[in-house]
Amino acid sequence: MKIIFAAPKLPGRGAVAVGVMAGTTLSPSAANLDKATGGALGRAIKGSRFTGKKGQLLEVLGPPGVGVSRILLAGLGKPGELEDVDLENLGGSIMAQLQASGAREVAIMVDAIGQFRRKAPQRAARYGFGALLRSYRFDKYRTKEKPENKPSLAKVTVMVQNPAAARRAFDDLEKIAEGVFFTRDLVSEPANVIYPKSLAREARKLGKLGVKVQVLGTAEMRRLGMGALLGVAQGSDNDPQLVIMRWDGAPKGRGAKGRTRRGPIAFVGKGVTFDTGGISIKPAAHMEDMKWDMGGAGVVIGLMRALAGRKARVNAVGVCGLVENMPSAKAQRPGDIVTSASGQTIEVINTDAEGRLVLADALWYVQEKFKPRAIIDLATLTGAIIVALGHDHAGLFSNDDRLAERLTAAGKAVGEPIWRMPLGESYDKNIDSDAADMKNVGARGGGAITAAQFLQRFVDKGMPWAHLDIAGVTWESKAKPTAPKGGTGFGVRLLDRLVADHYEG
Ligand code: BES
Ligand code: MN
Ligand code: ZN
């Protein structure tokens, strides 16, 4: 989708979108159009339930007296209350309304009036960002889609005074969108296309942007003693991979004045390219969803792309454990005891609780090699988090209140909300084993929490750590304003924001 910024001018064709405030107060652009159309907008509003409430849309087709084919009235609510994410949502809703409408282009008019919290160029950039995010489609395998069902919209022009400033504000957002799209592509690809080696190959492409990418195979992981990750992988003909991505964007030379340089911020992703459950095999219904069980790794890879794309002034490392969880004659069995790289032993009660086994060794690796200042892991880890929070919040677990608060605030700011869940000794006891240091499942209740407790056993004392269980938010069966149904890329914008707000220097 082409997103362009230009000086305001009423277009002679296509669609035009204009703002209307609460109580149906027309923005200057809307008022001009109302006049040019002999009051068609006022009449349309009168004949409808459109009030100008935030997010409302009213489409006026074939307006008289102007060249455009349709006018889209967009409810702004009370301008002083509009957040960036509201503007993005509005841009996304305009995209959704027009994408397959027959309109080929739309001009979004952004008025330079003072009641908003942000200046017009900043607002323009947010409209463009939201429209771009919603325009995403994963349609590469649809060879027979009828032309009349394909998107018609090809171009969005956001019209604003000082379009150059809007374009500048959009530059970073466009890079973030590229990261989100990369993640969406990776989770949407089926497991015969994306398996550990091909996913590692995708990650390697970040080398072009200046990310240093290293990939470990089975032999190297065996040398490191990664028995937990390798145990999951052993049932598959697809060899596991550990992908390590480094973006060193922090200004050099800092810390020279006696201050010891702090380690990178670390992101760790669960990359189970397909989760059959292994010998503890899953039921057939919806098993196809398990192609996106590499969603955590997908976010880490997309995030690294966003950070490198916008040249974030941060040192960040991403580590993804990539495996396929299959049943076979070589697969690990319930009751097997594996030794993780940390030295801790694990009794594998259920081979379907595999994500935590993969993360255990990935968490050890990132701490051993990078001494990070903080770790955030992402994983489609449990069905239990969906029972607890549904599809609207990701689950947050953390040993560090400040990190948890920062993540929560970042999620709120970008419209990727997360909800903090408890950790504690009484939950931790649940995964004590009689045969080994721990077992990989707890009691029936609190399944997302015991999974997090398991991960915490692999986090060094004093290391700020947060775990995001994204099982409920990685894939959506209903569209959201800035995400069509399917892979969401949830987490890329949140973590990019966290980095921008707290870790760039
Ligand atoms: N990948 C699944 C979790 C999952 C379920 C993600 C549904 C997305 C949608 C994970 O590996 C798993 O199978 N977890 C089990 C754990 C159980 C065996 C303790 C679960 O949640 O049922
Ligand atoms: Mn599983
Ligand atoms: Zn899984």
mmCIF file of N, CA, C and O in Angstrom, residues 25-95:
data_model
loop_
_atom_site.group_PDB
_atom_site.id
_atom_site.type_symbol
_atom_site.label_atom_id
_atom_site.label_comp_id
_atom_site.label_asym_id
_atom_site.label_seq_id
_atom_site.Cartn_x
_atom_site.Cartn_y
_atom_site.Cartn_z
ATOM 1 N N THR A 25 -19.940 18.392 15.074
ATOM 2 C CA THR A 25 -19.232 19.606 14.679
ATOM 3 C C THR A 25 -18.271 19.279 13.548
ATOM 4 O O THR A 25 -17.381 18.446 13.714
ATOM 5 N N LEU A 26 -18.471 19.915 12.404
ATOM 6 C CA LEU A 26 -17.648 19.593 11.236
ATOM 7 C C LEU A 26 -16.261 20.208 11.361
ATOM 8 O O LEU A 26 -16.114 21.362 11.782
ATOM 9 N N SER A 27 -15.227 19.456 11.005
ATOM 10 C CA SER A 27 -13.878 20.016 10.893
ATOM 11 C C SER A 27 -13.888 20.983 9.723
ATOM 12 O O SER A 27 -14.797 20.941 8.889
ATOM 13 N N PRO A 28 -12.882 21.875 9.617
ATOM 14 C CA PRO A 28 -12.865 22.816 8.479
ATOM 15 C C PRO A 28 -12.974 22.103 7.123
ATOM 16 O O PRO A 28 -13.720 22.553 6.252
ATOM 17 N N SER A 29 -12.252 21.009 6.946
ATOM 18 C CA SER A 29 -12.329 20.278 5.663
ATOM 19 C C SER A 29 -13.735 19.754 5.412
ATOM 20 O O SER A 29 -14.229 19.783 4.276
ATOM 21 N N ALA A 30 -14.361 19.246 6.460
ATOM 22 C CA ALA A 30 -15.726 18.720 6.312
ATOM 23 C C ALA A 30 -16.690 19.852 5.998
ATOM 24 O O ALA A 30 -17.583 19.704 5.156
ATOM 25 N N ALA A 31 -16.491 20.985 6.657
ATOM 26 C CA ALA A 31 -17.382 22.132 6.417
ATOM 27 C C ALA A 31 -17.261 22.611 4.967
ATOM 28 O O ALA A 31 -18.273 22.930 4.316
ATOM 29 N N ASN A 32 -16.014 22.659 4.454
ATOM 30 C CA ASN A 32 -15.812 23.056 3.049
ATOM 31 C C ASN A 32 -16.549 22.118 2.096
ATOM 32 O O ASN A 32 -17.188 22.554 1.143
ATOM 33 N N LEU A 33 -16.424 20.822 2.379
ATOM 34 C CA LEU A 33 -17.075 19.840 1.509
ATOM 35 C C LEU A 33 -18.593 19.929 1.610
ATOM 36 O O LEU A 33 -19.310 19.734 0.628
ATOM 37 N N ASP A 34 -19.059 20.216 2.809
ATOM 38 C CA ASP A 34 -20.506 20.349 2.989
ATOM 39 C C ASP A 34 -21.031 21.487 2.114
ATOM 40 O O ASP A 34 -22.066 21.380 1.467
ATOM 41 N N LYS A 35 -20.250 22.581 2.109
ATOM 42 C CA LYS A 35 -20.643 23.728 1.301
ATOM 43 C C LYS A 35 -20.603 23.370 -0.186
ATOM 44 O O LYS A 35 -21.553 23.608 -0.930
ATOM 45 N N ALA A 36 -19.500 22.745 -0.599
ATOM 46 C CA ALA A 36 -19.316 22.404 -2.019
ATOM 47 C C ALA A 36 -20.382 21.437 -2.526
ATOM 48 O O ALA A 36 -20.679 21.391 -3.720
ATOM 49 N N THR A 37 -20.926 20.641 -1.622
ATOM 50 C CA THR A 37 -21.929 19.652 -2.038
ATOM 51 C C THR A 37 -23.356 20.136 -1.787
ATOM 52 O O THR A 37 -24.307 19.337 -1.831
ATOM 53 N N GLY A 38 -23.481 21.407 -1.487
ATOM 54 C CA GLY A 38 -24.820 21.947 -1.246
ATOM 55 C C GLY A 38 -25.473 21.353 -0.011
ATOM 56 O O GLY A 38 -26.687 21.108 0.010
ATOM 57 N N GLY A 39 -24.655 21.051 0.999
ATOM 58 C CA GLY A 39 -25.209 20.579 2.277
ATOM 59 C C GLY A 39 -25.468 19.087 2.332
ATOM 60 O O GLY A 39 -26.171 18.607 3.221
ATOM 61 N N ALA A 40 -24.855 18.327 1.399
ATOM 62 C CA ALA A 40 -25.097 16.876 1.371
ATOM 63 C C ALA A 40 -24.622 16.192 2.657
ATOM 64 O O ALA A 40 -25.232 15.214 3.108
ATOM 65 N N LEU A 41 -23.520 16.711 3.240
ATOM 66 C CA LEU A 41 -22.993 16.050 4.443
ATOM 67 C C LEU A 41 -23.934 16.246 5.625
ATOM 68 O O LEU A 41 -24.241 15.293 6.356
ATOM 69 N N GLY A 42 -24.392 17.462 5.776
ATOM 70 C CA GLY A 42 -25.341 17.741 6.861
ATOM 71 C C GLY A 42 -26.598 16.888 6.725
ATOM 72 O O GLY A 42 -27.094 16.347 7.713
ATOM 73 N N ARG A 43 -27.078 16.760 5.493
ATOM 74 C CA ARG A 43 -28.284 15.944 5.278
ATOM 75 C C ARG A 43 -28.014 14.475 5.590
ATOM 76 O O ARG A 43 -28.838 13.796 6.214
ATOM 77 N N ALA A 44 -26.833 13.994 5.183
ATOM 78 C CA ALA A 44 -26.497 12.586 5.447
ATOM 79 C C ALA A 44 -26.424 12.339 6.959
ATOM 80 O O ALA A 44 -26.893 11.304 7.458
ATOM 81 N N ILE A 45 -25.831 13.277 7.667
ATOM 82 C CA ILE A 45 -25.720 13.116 9.124
ATOM 83 C C ILE A 45 -27.111 13.094 9.751
ATOM 84 O O ILE A 45 -27.417 12.260 10.599
ATOM 85 N N LYS A 46 -27.950 14.016 9.287
ATOM 86 C CA LYS A 46 -29.322 14.090 9.838
ATOM 87 C C LYS A 46 -30.092 12.799 9.635
ATOM 88 O O LYS A 46 -30.857 12.372 10.495
ATOM 89 N N GLY A 47 -29.840 12.164 8.474
ATOM 90 C CA GLY A 47 -30.567 10.940 8.166
ATOM 91 C C GLY A 47 -29.941 9.679 8.721
ATOM 92 O O GLY A 47 -30.321 8.579 8.337
ATOM 93 N N SER A 48 -28.973 9.835 9.607
ATOM 94 C CA SER A 48 -28.282 8.655 10.117
ATOM 95 C C SER A 48 -28.140 8.742 11.641
ATOM 96 O O SER A 48 -28.647 9.667 12.261
ATOM 97 N N ARG A 49 -27.436 7.783 12.204
ATOM 98 C CA ARG A 49 -27.161 7.816 13.646
ATOM 99 C C ARG A 49 -25.735 8.265 13.939
ATOM 100 O O ARG A 49 -25.209 8.054 15.027
ATOM 101 N N PHE A 50 -25.116 8.857 12.932
ATOM 102 C CA PHE A 50 -23.741 9.337 13.092
ATOM 103 C C PHE A 50 -23.715 10.562 14.002
ATOM 104 O O PHE A 50 -24.435 11.534 13.758
ATOM 105 N N THR A 51 -22.922 10.494 15.070
ATOM 106 C CA THR A 51 -22.860 11.616 16.012
ATOM 107 C C THR A 51 -21.482 12.264 16.079
ATOM 108 O O THR A 51 -21.279 13.240 16.789
ATOM 109 N N GLY A 52 -20.499 11.664 15.368
ATOM 110 C CA GLY A 52 -19.134 12.170 15.464
ATOM 111 C C GLY A 52 -18.365 11.529 16.602
ATOM 112 O O GLY A 52 -17.248 11.951 16.932
ATOM 113 N N LYS A 53 -18.958 10.514 17.176
ATOM 114 C CA LYS A 53 -18.283 9.763 18.244
ATOM 115 C C LYS A 53 -16.990 9.155 17.703
ATOM 116 O O LYS A 53 -16.929 8.757 16.544
ATOM 117 N N LYS A 54 -16.005 9.063 18.581
ATOM 118 C CA LYS A 54 -14.695 8.534 18.189
ATOM 119 C C LYS A 54 -14.822 7.167 17.501
ATOM 120 O O LYS A 54 -15.429 6.253 18.049
ATOM 121 N N GLY A 55 -14.289 7.079 16.292
ATOM 122 C CA GLY A 55 -14.254 5.797 15.583
ATOM 123 C C GLY A 55 -15.437 5.536 14.664
ATOM 124 O O GLY A 55 -15.406 4.608 13.869
ATOM 125 N N GLN A 56 -16.493 6.379 14.773
ATOM 126 C CA GLN A 56 -17.660 6.182 13.896
ATOM 127 C C GLN A 56 -17.327 6.570 12.456
ATOM 128 O O GLN A 56 -16.546 7.487 12.225
ATOM 129 N N LEU A 57 -17.942 5.867 11.505
ATOM 130 C CA LEU A 57 -17.753 6.231 10.099
ATOM 131 C C LEU A 57 -19.115 6.386 9.429
ATOM 132 O O LEU A 57 -20.060 5.657 9.746
ATOM 133 N N LEU A 58 -19.209 7.339 8.516
ATOM 134 C CA LEU A 58 -20.419 7.472 7.694
ATOM 135 C C LEU A 58 -19.970 7.765 6.263
ATOM 136 O O LEU A 58 -19.229 8.718 6.011
ATOM 137 N N GLU A 59 -20.429 6.932 5.346
ATOM 138 C CA GLU A 59 -19.981 7.051 3.961
ATOM 139 C C GLU A 59 -21.080 7.701 3.121
ATOM 140 O O GLU A 59 -22.215 7.242 3.139
ATOM 141 N N VAL A 60 -20.693 8.762 2.411
ATOM 142 C CA VAL A 60 -21.647 9.449 1.537
ATOM 143 C C VAL A 60 -21.212 9.188 0.092
ATOM 144 O O VAL A 60 -20.188 9.682 -0.356
ATOM 145 N N LEU A 61 -22.016 8.413 -0.612
ATOM 146 C CA LEU A 61 -21.651 8.027 -1.977
ATOM 147 C C LEU A 61 -22.203 9.025 -2.989
ATOM 148 O O LEU A 61 -23.287 9.591 -2.791
ATOM 149 N N GLY A 62 -21.431 9.242 -4.040
ATOM 150 C CA GLY A 62 -21.878 10.085 -5.145
ATOM 151 C C GLY A 62 -22.306 11.480 -4.728
ATOM 152 O O GLY A 62 -23.382 11.951 -5.123
ATOM 153 N N PRO A 63 -21.504 12.179 -3.937
ATOM 154 C CA PRO A 63 -21.908 13.529 -3.494
ATOM 155 C C PRO A 63 -22.001 14.484 -4.697
ATOM 156 O O PRO A 63 -21.183 14.369 -5.616
ATOM 157 N N PRO A 64 -22.978 15.358 -4.693
ATOM 158 C CA PRO A 64 -23.134 16.294 -5.810
ATOM 159 C C PRO A 64 -22.103 17.424 -5.738
ATOM 160 O O PRO A 64 -21.614 17.743 -4.653
ATOM 161 N N GLY A 65 -21.760 17.992 -6.903
ATOM 162 C CA GLY A 65 -20.976 19.221 -6.947
ATOM 163 C C GLY A 65 -19.483 19.063 -6.750
ATOM 164 O O GLY A 65 -18.747 20.043 -6.759
ATOM 165 N N VAL A 66 -18.993 17.838 -6.549
ATOM 166 C CA VAL A 66 -17.549 17.609 -6.376
ATOM 167 C C VAL A 66 -17.123 16.414 -7.236
ATOM 168 O O VAL A 66 -17.953 15.600 -7.643
ATOM 169 N N GLY A 67 -15.804 16.318 -7.475
ATOM 170 C CA GLY A 67 -15.302 15.244 -8.334
ATOM 171 C C GLY A 67 -15.154 13.904 -7.638
ATOM 172 O O GLY A 67 -15.109 12.863 -8.300
ATOM 173 N N VAL A 68 -15.048 13.931 -6.312
ATOM 174 C CA VAL A 68 -14.788 12.662 -5.622
ATOM 175 C C VAL A 68 -16.011 11.749 -5.663
ATOM 176 O O VAL A 68 -17.150 12.220 -5.718
ATOM 177 N N SER A 69 -15.736 10.446 -5.628
ATOM 178 C CA SER A 69 -16.831 9.475 -5.744
ATOM 179 C C SER A 69 -17.523 9.234 -4.409
ATOM 180 O O SER A 69 -18.641 8.753 -4.358
ATOM 181 N N ARG A 70 -16.829 9.515 -3.336
ATOM 182 C CA ARG A 70 -17.443 9.322 -2.013
ATOM 183 C C ARG A 70 -16.716 10.147 -0.962
ATOM 184 O O ARG A 70 -15.526 10.443 -1.101
ATOM 185 N N ILE A 71 -17.468 10.480 0.062
ATOM 186 C CA ILE A 71 -16.900 11.215 1.193
ATOM 187 C C ILE A 71 -17.117 10.366 2.433
ATOM 188 O O ILE A 71 -18.235 9.909 2.699
ATOM 189 N N LEU A 72 -16.034 10.141 3.154
ATOM 190 C CA LEU A 72 -16.122 9.341 4.366
ATOM 191 C C LEU A 72 -16.006 10.283 5.560
ATOM 192 O O LEU A 72 -14.991 10.972 5.721
ATOM 193 N N LEU A 73 -17.073 10.334 6.361
ATOM 194 C CA LEU A 73 -17.015 11.140 7.579
ATOM 195 C C LEU A 73 -16.462 10.255 8.686
ATOM 196 O O LEU A 73 -16.950 9.142 8.917
ATOM 197 N N ALA A 74 -15.441 10.764 9.365
ATOM 198 C CA ALA A 74 -14.773 9.973 10.404
ATOM 199 C C ALA A 74 -14.962 10.657 11.750
ATOM 200 O O ALA A 74 -14.586 11.817 11.923
ATOM 201 N N GLY A 75 -15.567 9.944 12.685
ATOM 202 C CA GLY A 75 -15.823 10.516 14.009
ATOM 203 C C GLY A 75 -14.542 10.687 14.814
ATOM 204 O O GLY A 75 -13.785 9.740 14.988
ATOM 205 N N LEU A 76 -14.319 11.921 15.285
ATOM 206 C CA LEU A 76 -13.117 12.218 16.068
ATOM 207 C C LEU A 76 -13.428 12.309 17.568
ATOM 208 O O LEU A 76 -12.510 12.405 18.378
ATOM 209 N N GLY A 77 -14.690 12.292 17.924
ATOM 210 C CA GLY A 77 -15.026 12.464 19.337
ATOM 211 C C GLY A 77 -14.563 13.823 19.828
ATOM 212 O O GLY A 77 -14.619 14.814 19.094
ATOM 213 N N LYS A 78 -14.030 13.845 21.073
ATOM 214 C CA LYS A 78 -13.472 15.092 21.601
ATOM 215 C C LYS A 78 -11.995 15.144 21.245
ATOM 216 O O LYS A 78 -11.208 14.335 21.747
ATOM 217 N N PRO A 79 -11.603 16.082 20.374
ATOM 218 C CA PRO A 79 -10.222 16.080 19.861
ATOM 219 C C PRO A 79 -9.172 16.070 20.969
ATOM 220 O O PRO A 79 -8.130 15.437 20.816
ATOM 221 N N GLY A 80 -9.445 16.745 22.082
ATOM 222 C CA GLY A 80 -8.468 16.811 23.166
ATOM 223 C C GLY A 80 -8.211 15.471 23.826
ATOM 224 O O GLY A 80 -7.241 15.305 24.555
ATOM 225 N N GLU A 81 -9.085 14.524 23.571
ATOM 226 C CA GLU A 81 -8.922 13.205 24.202
ATOM 227 C C GLU A 81 -8.325 12.172 23.260
ATOM 228 O O GLU A 81 -8.137 11.018 23.634
ATOM 229 N N LEU A 82 -8.053 12.574 22.027
ATOM 230 C CA LEU A 82 -7.563 11.598 21.032
ATOM 231 C C LEU A 82 -6.105 11.251 21.258
ATOM 232 O O LEU A 82 -5.226 12.112 21.221
ATOM 233 N N GLU A 83 -5.839 9.969 21.484
ATOM 234 C CA GLU A 83 -4.467 9.484 21.639
ATOM 235 C C GLU A 83 -3.936 9.039 20.271
ATOM 236 O O GLU A 83 -4.715 8.796 19.344
ATOM 237 N N ASP A 84 -2.620 8.858 20.191
ATOM 238 C CA ASP A 84 -2.020 8.354 18.946
ATOM 239 C C ASP A 84 -2.718 7.088 18.476
ATOM 240 O O ASP A 84 -3.008 6.920 17.289
ATOM 241 N N VAL A 85 -2.962 6.189 19.438
ATOM 242 C CA VAL A 85 -3.523 4.902 19.051
ATOM 243 C C VAL A 85 -4.947 5.064 18.508
ATOM 244 O O VAL A 85 -5.373 4.316 17.617
ATOM 245 N N ASP A 86 -5.684 6.089 18.964
ATOM 246 C CA ASP A 86 -7.024 6.355 18.404
ATOM 247 C C ASP A 86 -6.919 6.782 16.940
ATOM 248 O O ASP A 86 -7.741 6.392 16.106
ATOM 249 N N LEU A 87 -5.916 7.599 16.664
ATOM 250 C CA LEU A 87 -5.726 8.062 15.281
ATOM 251 C C LEU A 87 -5.319 6.895 14.383
ATOM 252 O O LEU A 87 -5.777 6.776 13.242
ATOM 253 N N GLU A 88 -4.472 6.018 14.918
ATOM 254 C CA GLU A 88 -4.081 4.827 14.148
ATOM 255 C C GLU A 88 -5.306 3.952 13.871
ATOM 256 O O GLU A 88 -5.492 3.455 12.757
ATOM 257 N N ASN A 89 -6.119 3.775 14.892
ATOM 258 C CA ASN A 89 -7.326 2.964 14.718
ATOM 259 C C ASN A 89 -8.249 3.570 13.671
ATOM 260 O O ASN A 89 -8.866 2.851 12.874
ATOM 261 N N LEU A 90 -8.353 4.890 13.675
ATOM 262 C CA LEU A 90 -9.199 5.562 12.690
ATOM 263 C C LEU A 90 -8.635 5.373 11.281
ATOM 264 O O LEU A 90 -9.380 5.058 10.345
ATOM 265 N N GLY A 91 -7.332 5.533 11.144
ATOM 266 C CA GLY A 91 -6.683 5.287 9.845
ATOM 267 C C GLY A 91 -6.947 3.860 9.389
ATOM 268 O O GLY A 91 -7.240 3.604 8.206
ATOM 269 N N GLY A 92 -6.873 2.921 10.333
ATOM 270 C CA GLY A 92 -7.128 1.514 10.009
ATOM 271 C C GLY A 92 -8.574 1.276 9.612
ATOM 272 O O GLY A 92 -8.857 0.523 8.668
ATOM 273 N N SER A 93 -9.500 1.927 10.306
ATOM 274 C CA SER A 93 -10.922 1.748 9.978
ATOM 275 C C SER A 93 -11.253 2.328 8.606
ATOM 276 O O SER A 93 -12.071 1.765 7.865
ATOM 277 N N ILE A 94 -10.626 3.444 8.273
ATOM 278 C CA ILE A 94 -10.832 4.033 6.942
ATOM 279 C C ILE A 94 -10.327 3.061 5.877
ATOM 280 O O ILE A 94 -10.995 2.806 4.867
ATOM 281 N N MET A 95 -9.153 2.480 6.146
ATOM 282 C CA MET A 95 -8.603 1.472 5.218
ATOM 283 C C MET A 95 -9.582 0.306 5.047
ATOM 284 O O MET A 95 -9.876 -0.113 3.921
#
